[in-house]
Coordinates of C-alpha atoms in Angstrom, one line a residue:
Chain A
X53 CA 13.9 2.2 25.4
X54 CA 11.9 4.8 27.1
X55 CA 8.8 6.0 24.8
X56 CA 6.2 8.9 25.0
X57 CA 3.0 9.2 23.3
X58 CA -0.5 10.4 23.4
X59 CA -3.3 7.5 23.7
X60 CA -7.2 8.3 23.9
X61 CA -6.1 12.0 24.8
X62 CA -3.9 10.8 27.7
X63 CA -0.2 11.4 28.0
X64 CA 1.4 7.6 28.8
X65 CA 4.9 7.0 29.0
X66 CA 7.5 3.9 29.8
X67 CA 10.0 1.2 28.8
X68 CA 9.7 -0.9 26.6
X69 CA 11.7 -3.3 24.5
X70 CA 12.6 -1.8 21.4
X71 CA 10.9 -5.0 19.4
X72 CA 7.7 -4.0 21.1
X73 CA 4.7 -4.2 18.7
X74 CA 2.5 -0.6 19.0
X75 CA -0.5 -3.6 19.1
X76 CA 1.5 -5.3 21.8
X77 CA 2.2 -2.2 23.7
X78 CA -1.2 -1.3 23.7
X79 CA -3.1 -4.4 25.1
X80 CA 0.3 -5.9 27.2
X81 CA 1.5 -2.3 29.0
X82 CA -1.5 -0.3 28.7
X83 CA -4.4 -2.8 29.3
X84 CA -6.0 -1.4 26.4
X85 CA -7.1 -4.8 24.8
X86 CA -9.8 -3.8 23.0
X87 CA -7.7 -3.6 19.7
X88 CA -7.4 -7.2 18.6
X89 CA -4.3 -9.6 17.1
X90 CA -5.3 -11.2 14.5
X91 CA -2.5 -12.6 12.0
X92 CA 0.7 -10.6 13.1
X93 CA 1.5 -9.9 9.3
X94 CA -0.8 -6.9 8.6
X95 CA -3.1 -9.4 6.8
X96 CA -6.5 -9.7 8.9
X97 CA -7.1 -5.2 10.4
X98 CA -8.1 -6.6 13.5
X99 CA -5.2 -4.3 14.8
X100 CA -6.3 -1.3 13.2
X101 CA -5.6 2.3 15.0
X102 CA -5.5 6.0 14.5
X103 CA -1.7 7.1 14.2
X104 CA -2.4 10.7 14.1
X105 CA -5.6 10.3 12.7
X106 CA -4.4 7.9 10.0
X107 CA -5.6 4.4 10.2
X108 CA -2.4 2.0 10.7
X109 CA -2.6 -1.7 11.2
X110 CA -0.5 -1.6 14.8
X111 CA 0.9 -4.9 14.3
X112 CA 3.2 -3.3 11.5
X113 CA 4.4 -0.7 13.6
X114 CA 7.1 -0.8 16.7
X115 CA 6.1 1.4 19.7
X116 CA 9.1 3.0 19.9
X117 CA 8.2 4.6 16.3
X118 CA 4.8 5.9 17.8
X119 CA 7.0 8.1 20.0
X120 CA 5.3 11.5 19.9
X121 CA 2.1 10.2 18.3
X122 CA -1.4 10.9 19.1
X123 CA -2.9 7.1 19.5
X124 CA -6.8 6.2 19.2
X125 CA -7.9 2.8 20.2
X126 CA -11.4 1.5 20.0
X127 CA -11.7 2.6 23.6
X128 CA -10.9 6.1 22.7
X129 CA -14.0 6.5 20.2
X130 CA -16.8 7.0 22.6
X131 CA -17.1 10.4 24.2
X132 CA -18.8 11.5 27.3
X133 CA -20.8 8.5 27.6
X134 CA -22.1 8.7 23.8
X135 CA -20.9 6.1 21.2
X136 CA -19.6 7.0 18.1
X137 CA -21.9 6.9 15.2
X138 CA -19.8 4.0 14.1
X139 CA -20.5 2.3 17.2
X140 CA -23.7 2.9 17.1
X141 CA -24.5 1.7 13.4
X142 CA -22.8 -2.0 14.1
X143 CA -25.1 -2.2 17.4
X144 CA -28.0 -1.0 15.4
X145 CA -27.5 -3.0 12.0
X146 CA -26.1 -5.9 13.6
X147 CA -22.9 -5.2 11.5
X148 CA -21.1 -8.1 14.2
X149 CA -21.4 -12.2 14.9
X150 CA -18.3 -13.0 17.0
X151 CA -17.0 -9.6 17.3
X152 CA -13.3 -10.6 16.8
X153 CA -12.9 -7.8 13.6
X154 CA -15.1 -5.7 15.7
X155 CA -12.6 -3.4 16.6
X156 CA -10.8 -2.8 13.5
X157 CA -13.5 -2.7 11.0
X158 CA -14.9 0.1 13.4
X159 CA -11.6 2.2 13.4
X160 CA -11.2 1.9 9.5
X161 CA -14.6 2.9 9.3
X162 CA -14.7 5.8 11.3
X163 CA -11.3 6.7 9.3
X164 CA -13.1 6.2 6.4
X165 CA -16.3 8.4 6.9
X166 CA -13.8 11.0 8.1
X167 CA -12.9 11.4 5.1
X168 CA -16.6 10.9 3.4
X169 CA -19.3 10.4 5.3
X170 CA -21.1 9.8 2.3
X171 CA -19.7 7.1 0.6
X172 CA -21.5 4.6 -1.7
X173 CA -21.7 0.8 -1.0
X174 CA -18.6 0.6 -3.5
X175 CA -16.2 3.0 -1.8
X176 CA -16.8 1.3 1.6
X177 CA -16.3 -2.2 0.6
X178 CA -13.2 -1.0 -1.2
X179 CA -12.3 1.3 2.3
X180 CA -12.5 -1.9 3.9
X181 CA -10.9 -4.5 2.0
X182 CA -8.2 -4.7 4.5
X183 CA -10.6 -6.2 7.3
X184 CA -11.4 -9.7 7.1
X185 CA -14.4 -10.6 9.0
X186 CA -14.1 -14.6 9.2
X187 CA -17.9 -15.1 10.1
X188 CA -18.3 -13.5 6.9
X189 CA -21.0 -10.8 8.2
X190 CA -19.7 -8.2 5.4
X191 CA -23.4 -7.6 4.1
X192 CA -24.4 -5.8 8.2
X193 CA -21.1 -4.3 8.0
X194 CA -21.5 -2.2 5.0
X195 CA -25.0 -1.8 6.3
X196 CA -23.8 -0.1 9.7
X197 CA -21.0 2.0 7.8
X198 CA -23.9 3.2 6.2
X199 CA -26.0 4.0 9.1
X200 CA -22.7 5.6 10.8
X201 CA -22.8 7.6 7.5
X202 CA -26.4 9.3 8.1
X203 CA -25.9 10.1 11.3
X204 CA -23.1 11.8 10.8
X205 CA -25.0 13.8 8.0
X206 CA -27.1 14.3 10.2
X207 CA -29.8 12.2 8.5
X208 CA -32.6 9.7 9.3
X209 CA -30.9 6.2 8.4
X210 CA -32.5 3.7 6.1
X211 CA -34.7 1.6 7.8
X212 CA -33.1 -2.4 8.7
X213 CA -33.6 -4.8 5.8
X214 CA -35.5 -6.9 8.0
X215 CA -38.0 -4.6 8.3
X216 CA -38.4 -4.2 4.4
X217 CA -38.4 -7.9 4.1
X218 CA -40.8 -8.3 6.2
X219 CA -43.6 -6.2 4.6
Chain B
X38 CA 17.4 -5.1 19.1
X39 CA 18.1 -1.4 19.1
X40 CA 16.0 0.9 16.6
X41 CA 17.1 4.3 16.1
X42 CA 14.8 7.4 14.6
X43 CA 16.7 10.1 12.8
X44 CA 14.6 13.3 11.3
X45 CA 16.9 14.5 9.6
X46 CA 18.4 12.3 6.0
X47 CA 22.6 13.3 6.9
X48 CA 21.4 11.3 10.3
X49 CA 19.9 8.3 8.8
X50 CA 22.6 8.7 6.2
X51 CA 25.4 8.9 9.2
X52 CA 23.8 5.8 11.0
X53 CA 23.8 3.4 8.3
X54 CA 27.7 4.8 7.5
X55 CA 28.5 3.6 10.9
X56 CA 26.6 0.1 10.5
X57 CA 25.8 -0.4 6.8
X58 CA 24.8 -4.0 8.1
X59 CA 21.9 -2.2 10.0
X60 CA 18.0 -3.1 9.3
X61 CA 16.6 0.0 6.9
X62 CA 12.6 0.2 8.1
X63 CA 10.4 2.5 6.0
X64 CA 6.7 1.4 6.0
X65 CA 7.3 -1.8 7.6
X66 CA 5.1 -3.3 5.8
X67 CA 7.6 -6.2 4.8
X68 CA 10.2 -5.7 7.3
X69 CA 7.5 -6.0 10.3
X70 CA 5.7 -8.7 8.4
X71 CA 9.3 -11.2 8.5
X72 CA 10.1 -10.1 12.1
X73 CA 6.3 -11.2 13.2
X74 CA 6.8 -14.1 10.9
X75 CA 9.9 -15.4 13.1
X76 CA 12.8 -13.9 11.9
X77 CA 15.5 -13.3 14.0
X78 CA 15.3 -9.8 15.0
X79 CA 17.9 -7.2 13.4
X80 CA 20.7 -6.5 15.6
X81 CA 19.8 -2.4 14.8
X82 CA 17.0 -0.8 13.3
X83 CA 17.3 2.4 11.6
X84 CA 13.1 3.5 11.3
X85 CA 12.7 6.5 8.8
X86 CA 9.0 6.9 9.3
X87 CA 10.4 10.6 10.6
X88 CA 12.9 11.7 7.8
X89 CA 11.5 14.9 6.9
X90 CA 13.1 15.3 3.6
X91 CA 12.1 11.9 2.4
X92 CA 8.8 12.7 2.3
X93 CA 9.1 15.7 0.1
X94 CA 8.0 15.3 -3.6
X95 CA 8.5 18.1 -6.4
X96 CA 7.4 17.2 -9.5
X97 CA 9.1 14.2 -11.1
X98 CA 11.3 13.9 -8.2
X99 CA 9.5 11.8 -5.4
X100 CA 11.0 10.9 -2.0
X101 CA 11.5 7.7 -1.3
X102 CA 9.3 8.8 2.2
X103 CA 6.2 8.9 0.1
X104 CA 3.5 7.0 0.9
X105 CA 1.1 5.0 -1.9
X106 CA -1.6 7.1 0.3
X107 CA 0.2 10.0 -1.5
X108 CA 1.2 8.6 -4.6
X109 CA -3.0 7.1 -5.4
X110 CA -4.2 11.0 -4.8
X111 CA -1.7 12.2 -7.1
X112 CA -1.4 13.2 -10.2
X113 CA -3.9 10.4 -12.5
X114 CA -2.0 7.8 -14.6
X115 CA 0.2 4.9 -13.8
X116 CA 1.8 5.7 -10.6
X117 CA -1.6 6.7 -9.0
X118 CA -3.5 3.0 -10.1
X119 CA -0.2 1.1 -9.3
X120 CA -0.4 2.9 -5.8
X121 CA -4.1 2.1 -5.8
X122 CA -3.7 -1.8 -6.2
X123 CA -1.3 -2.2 -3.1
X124 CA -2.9 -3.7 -0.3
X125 CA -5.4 -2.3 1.5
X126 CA -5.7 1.5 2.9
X127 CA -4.0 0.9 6.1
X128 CA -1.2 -0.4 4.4
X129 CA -1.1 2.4 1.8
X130 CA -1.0 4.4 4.6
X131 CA 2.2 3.7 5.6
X132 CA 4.1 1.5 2.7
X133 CA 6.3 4.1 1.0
X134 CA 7.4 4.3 -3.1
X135 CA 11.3 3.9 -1.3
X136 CA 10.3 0.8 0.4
X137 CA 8.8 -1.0 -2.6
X138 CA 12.2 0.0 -4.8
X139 CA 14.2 -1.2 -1.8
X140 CA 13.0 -4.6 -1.6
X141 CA 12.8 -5.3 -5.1
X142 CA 10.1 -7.6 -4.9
X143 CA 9.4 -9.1 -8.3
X144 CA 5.8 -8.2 -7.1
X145 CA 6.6 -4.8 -6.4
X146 CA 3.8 -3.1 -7.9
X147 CA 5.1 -0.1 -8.5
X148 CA 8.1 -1.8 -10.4
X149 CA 7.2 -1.9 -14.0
X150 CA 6.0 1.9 -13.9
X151 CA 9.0 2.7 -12.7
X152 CA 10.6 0.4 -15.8
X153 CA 8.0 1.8 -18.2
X154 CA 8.6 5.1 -18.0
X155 CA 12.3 4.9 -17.7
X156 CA 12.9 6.4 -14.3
X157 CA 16.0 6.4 -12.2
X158 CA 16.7 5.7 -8.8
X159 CA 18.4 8.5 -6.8
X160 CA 20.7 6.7 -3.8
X161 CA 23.0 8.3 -0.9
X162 CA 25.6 7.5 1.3
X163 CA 27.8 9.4 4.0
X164 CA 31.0 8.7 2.4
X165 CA 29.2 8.2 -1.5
X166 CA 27.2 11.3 -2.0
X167 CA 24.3 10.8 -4.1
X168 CA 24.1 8.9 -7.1
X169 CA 21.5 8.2 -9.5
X170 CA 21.1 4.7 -10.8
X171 CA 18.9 3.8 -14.1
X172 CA 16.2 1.2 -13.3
X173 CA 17.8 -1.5 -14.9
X174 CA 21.0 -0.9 -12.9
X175 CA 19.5 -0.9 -10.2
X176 CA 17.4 -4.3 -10.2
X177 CA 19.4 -7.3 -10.5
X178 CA 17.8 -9.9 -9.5
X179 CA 15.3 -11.0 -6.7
X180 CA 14.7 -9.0 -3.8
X181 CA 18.5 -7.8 -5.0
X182 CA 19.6 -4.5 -6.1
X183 CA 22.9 -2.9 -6.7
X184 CA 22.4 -0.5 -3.2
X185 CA 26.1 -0.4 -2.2
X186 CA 26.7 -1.3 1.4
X187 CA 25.7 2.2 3.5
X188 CA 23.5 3.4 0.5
X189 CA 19.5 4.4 1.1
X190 CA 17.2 5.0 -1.8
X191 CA 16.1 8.5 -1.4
X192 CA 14.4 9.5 -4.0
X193 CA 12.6 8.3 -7.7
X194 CA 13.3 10.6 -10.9
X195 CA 10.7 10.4 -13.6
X196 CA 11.1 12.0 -16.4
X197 CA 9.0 15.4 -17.1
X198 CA 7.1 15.3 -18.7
X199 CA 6.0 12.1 -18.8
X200 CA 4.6 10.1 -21.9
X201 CA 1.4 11.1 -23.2
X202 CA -0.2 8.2 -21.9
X203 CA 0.6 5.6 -19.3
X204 CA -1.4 2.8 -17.7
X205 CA -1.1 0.4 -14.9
X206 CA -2.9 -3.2 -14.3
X207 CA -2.4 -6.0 -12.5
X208 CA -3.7 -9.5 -11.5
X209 CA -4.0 -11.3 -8.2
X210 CA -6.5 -13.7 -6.6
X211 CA -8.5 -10.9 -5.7
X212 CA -8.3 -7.2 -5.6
X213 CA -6.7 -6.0 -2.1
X214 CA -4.5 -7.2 0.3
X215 CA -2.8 -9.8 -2.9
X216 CA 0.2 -10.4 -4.1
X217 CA 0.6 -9.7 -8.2
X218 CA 0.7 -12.7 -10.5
X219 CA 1.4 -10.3 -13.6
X220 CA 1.7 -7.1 -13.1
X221 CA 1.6 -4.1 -16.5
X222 CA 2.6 -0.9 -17.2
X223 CA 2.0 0.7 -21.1
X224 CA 3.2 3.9 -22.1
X225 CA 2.7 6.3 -25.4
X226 CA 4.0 9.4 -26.8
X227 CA 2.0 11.1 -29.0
X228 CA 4.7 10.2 -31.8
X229 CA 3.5 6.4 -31.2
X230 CA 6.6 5.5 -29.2
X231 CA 5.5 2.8 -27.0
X232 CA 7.0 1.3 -24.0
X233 CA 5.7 -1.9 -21.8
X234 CA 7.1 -3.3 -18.6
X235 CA 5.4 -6.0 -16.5
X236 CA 6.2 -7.5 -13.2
X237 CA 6.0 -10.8 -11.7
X238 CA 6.9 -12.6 -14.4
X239 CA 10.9 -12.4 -13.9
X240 CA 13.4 -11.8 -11.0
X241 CA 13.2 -8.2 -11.7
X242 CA 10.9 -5.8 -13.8
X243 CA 11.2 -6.8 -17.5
X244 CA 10.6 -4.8 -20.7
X245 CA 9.5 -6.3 -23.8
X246 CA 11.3 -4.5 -26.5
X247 CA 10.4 -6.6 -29.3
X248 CA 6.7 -5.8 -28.6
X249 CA 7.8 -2.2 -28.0
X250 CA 9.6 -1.8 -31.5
X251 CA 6.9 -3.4 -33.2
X252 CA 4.5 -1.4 -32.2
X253 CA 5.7 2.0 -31.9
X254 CA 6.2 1.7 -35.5
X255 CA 2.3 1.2 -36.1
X256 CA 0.9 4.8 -35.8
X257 CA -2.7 3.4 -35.8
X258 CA -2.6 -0.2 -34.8
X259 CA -5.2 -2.3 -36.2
X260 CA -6.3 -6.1 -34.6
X261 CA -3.4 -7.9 -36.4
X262 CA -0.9 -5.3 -34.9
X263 CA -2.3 -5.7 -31.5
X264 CA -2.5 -9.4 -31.8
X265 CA 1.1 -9.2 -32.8
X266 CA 1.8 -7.3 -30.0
X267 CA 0.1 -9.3 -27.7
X268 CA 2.0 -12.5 -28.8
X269 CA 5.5 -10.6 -28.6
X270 CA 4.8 -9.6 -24.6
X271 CA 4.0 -13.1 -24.3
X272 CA 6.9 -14.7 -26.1
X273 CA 9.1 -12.1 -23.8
X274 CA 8.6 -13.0 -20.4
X275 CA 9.9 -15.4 -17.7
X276 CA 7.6 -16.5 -15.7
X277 CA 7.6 -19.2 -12.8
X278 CA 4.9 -21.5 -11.9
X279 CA 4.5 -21.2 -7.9
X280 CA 1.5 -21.1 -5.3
X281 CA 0.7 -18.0 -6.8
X282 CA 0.1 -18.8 -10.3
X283 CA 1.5 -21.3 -13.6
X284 CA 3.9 -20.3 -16.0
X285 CA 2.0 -20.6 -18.7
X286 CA -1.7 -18.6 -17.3
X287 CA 1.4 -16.1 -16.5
X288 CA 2.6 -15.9 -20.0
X289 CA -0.8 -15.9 -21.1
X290 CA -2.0 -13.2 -19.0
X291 CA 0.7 -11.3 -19.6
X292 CA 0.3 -10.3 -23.3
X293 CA -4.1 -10.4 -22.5
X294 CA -3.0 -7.2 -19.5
X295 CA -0.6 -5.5 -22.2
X296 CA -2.3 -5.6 -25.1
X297 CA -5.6 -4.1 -22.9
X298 CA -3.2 -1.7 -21.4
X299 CA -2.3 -0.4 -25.0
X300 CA -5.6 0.0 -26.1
X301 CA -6.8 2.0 -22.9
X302 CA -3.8 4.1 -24.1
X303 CA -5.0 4.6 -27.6
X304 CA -8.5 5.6 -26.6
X305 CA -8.2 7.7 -24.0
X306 CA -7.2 11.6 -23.8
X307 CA -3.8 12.1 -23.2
X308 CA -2.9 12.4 -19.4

């Protein structure tokens, strides 16, 4: 089946098997492999990806439904050469180990701070309790949503908690 | 496989007339999960991510197109912390009210507000029309309904207004992205009429109408009359024992979630 859709701000178009995962689409026909597979089953986020600005796990979704849709991928976040503030925050605060949920807990969170960029420690564990992170590194993650957050308030972030333990 | 997209519901409506047999996708988030799980693959999909009517939602009357995303920003009681409970945001970003009635999980979550509150289920066919099917009619058994062959759920009814107060709660292994073990829903009218439904604890939502008589009959129920109450939920379900969870912690849980659900319902403001 011949599908149509808008990925990163670029018009793509092609055939694909009607089965086609949008996940499998992305990283197979695109070469955009930056968005992860984790479990198949909509379990792990690894996957996740803006749908028209609503975060989707892609591995739940064929690509001929994304016909029409405006796609972003982890690789569509940075612009002109600047990371996201999202970006930014899990560079700065360490909010990865083996970077496997890297991509989806980055795309949940930027759709979450979207929507509040200032949420509380409750709201973005809850915002992202359909990522699992299997090195377990929640504690920098909810750290660099956090950072994300005051940048994008325009606000000086808390300083590391290795700097205040060390003091 | 060949996967179809009408936006319009006489489409959908017309495709499944010509293949009833076909594979009805809303959310996807079970069909998808059983394909990736090594399914065979349908023969024909019919996707209704894009039926534009199914989405639409006027006061008790909800398409079956709308998503928990929807249905947790809504109006506050029940429906909204049922709708909160599923999954996790991604997945109430696309799992649709429609979807969960269509499957008929025992798990469904939004099941046994759907039970409580007494709300129908509005179907439609090409050659049918539309019919509207009471909840009980509707489930019969697990992951069963009585959807005739070339029927879609379209729509939920619930009644307007609704009870005074209604309440939702459910319990899992943790709180997103789980299945239910037992899941509750109490409603009361100011006259003290009481209803409770709870899911996961037989092959289709189940009310406990022993408990409800019981109680609605107590206009200020003391300990004894919740206790009472409590038992009767308890003695009322049918629970399995499975990975999930024993029969008994089921049964037991079950009249603990009710009785709790009952009491928010008596101390709080009507809704």
């Amino acid at each position: 089946m011949h599908v149509s859709m808008s990925v990163n701000g670029r018009e793509v178009s092609g055939d694909v098997e009607p089965r086609t995962l949008l996940v499998h689409y992305l990283r197979e026909n695109l070469g955009l492999t930056g968005t992860h597979v984790g479990c198949d089953t909509g379990y792990c986020g690894a996957c996740t990806v803006h749908v028209d600005g609503i975060s989707t796990k892609s591995c739940t979704m064929l690509a001929v439904q994304a016909e029409g849709a405006e796609i972003t991928t982890i690789e569509g976040l940075a612009s002109n050469g600047e990371l996201h503030p999202v970006q930014e925050g899990f560079w700065e605060r360490h909010g990865l180990q083996c970077g496997f949920c890297t991509p989806g807990m980055i795309m949940q969170s930027a759709y979450l701070l979207a929507e509040d960029n200032n949420p509380d420690e409750d709201t973005i564990r809850h915002g992202l309790d359909g990522n699992l992170c299997r090195c377990t590194g929640y504690h920098n993650i909810v750290k660099a949503v956090q950072y994300a957050g005051a940048r994008m308030r325009s606000e000086e972030p808390d300083a590391p908690d290795w700097e205040e333990e060390g003091t | 496989m060949d996967c179809e997209h009408p936006h319009h519901l006489d489409a959908a409506l017309a495709a499944l007339g010509d293949d009833p047999a076909a594979t009805v996708l809303a959310g996807g988030t079970d069909v998808m999960v059983d394909l990736s799980f090594g399914q065979p693959h349908p023969v024909h999909v019919i996707a209704l991510r894009r039926v534009v009517e199914s989405a639409e939602w006027q006061e008790g009357r909800i398409g079956a197109g709308v998503t928990y995303r929807r249905l947790e920003r809504g109006p506050p009681g029940a429906l909204a912390q049922a709708s909160r409970t599923v999954g996790s945001p991604q997945i109430r970003n696309t799992g649709t009210i429609g979807g969960n009635v269509a499957t008929a999980s025992p798990a469904g979550d939004t099941l046994p507000v759907i039970a409580a509150c007494d709300a129908a289920i509005e179907v439609a066919s090409r050659d049918g029309g539309v019919r509207v099917v009471s909840w009980a009619d509707f489930f019969t058994g697990v992951k069963q309904t009585s959807l005739r062959p070339g029927e879609l759920v379209t729509a939920i009814v619930f009644p307007d207004p609704m009870p005074a107060h209604h309440e939702f709660a459910k319990i899992g292994v943790r709180n997103a992205m789980v299945i239910s073990m037992v899941s509750a829903c109490v409603t009361r009218s100011e006259d003290g009429t009481t209803r409770v439904a709870l899911g996961s604890v037989a092959p289709t939502p189940l009310r406990a109408t022993a408990a409800e008589e019981m109680i609605s009959a107590e206009t200020n129920p003391g300990e004894s009359a919740l206790t009472e109450f409590s038992r009767l939920v308890s003695a009322a379900v049918r629970p399995i024992t499975d990975h999930r969870g024993t029969e008994s912690y089921r049964r037991h849980a079950s009249g603990v979630l009710a009785r709790r659900l009952l009491e928010r319902c008596l101390r709080r403001e009507p809704r």
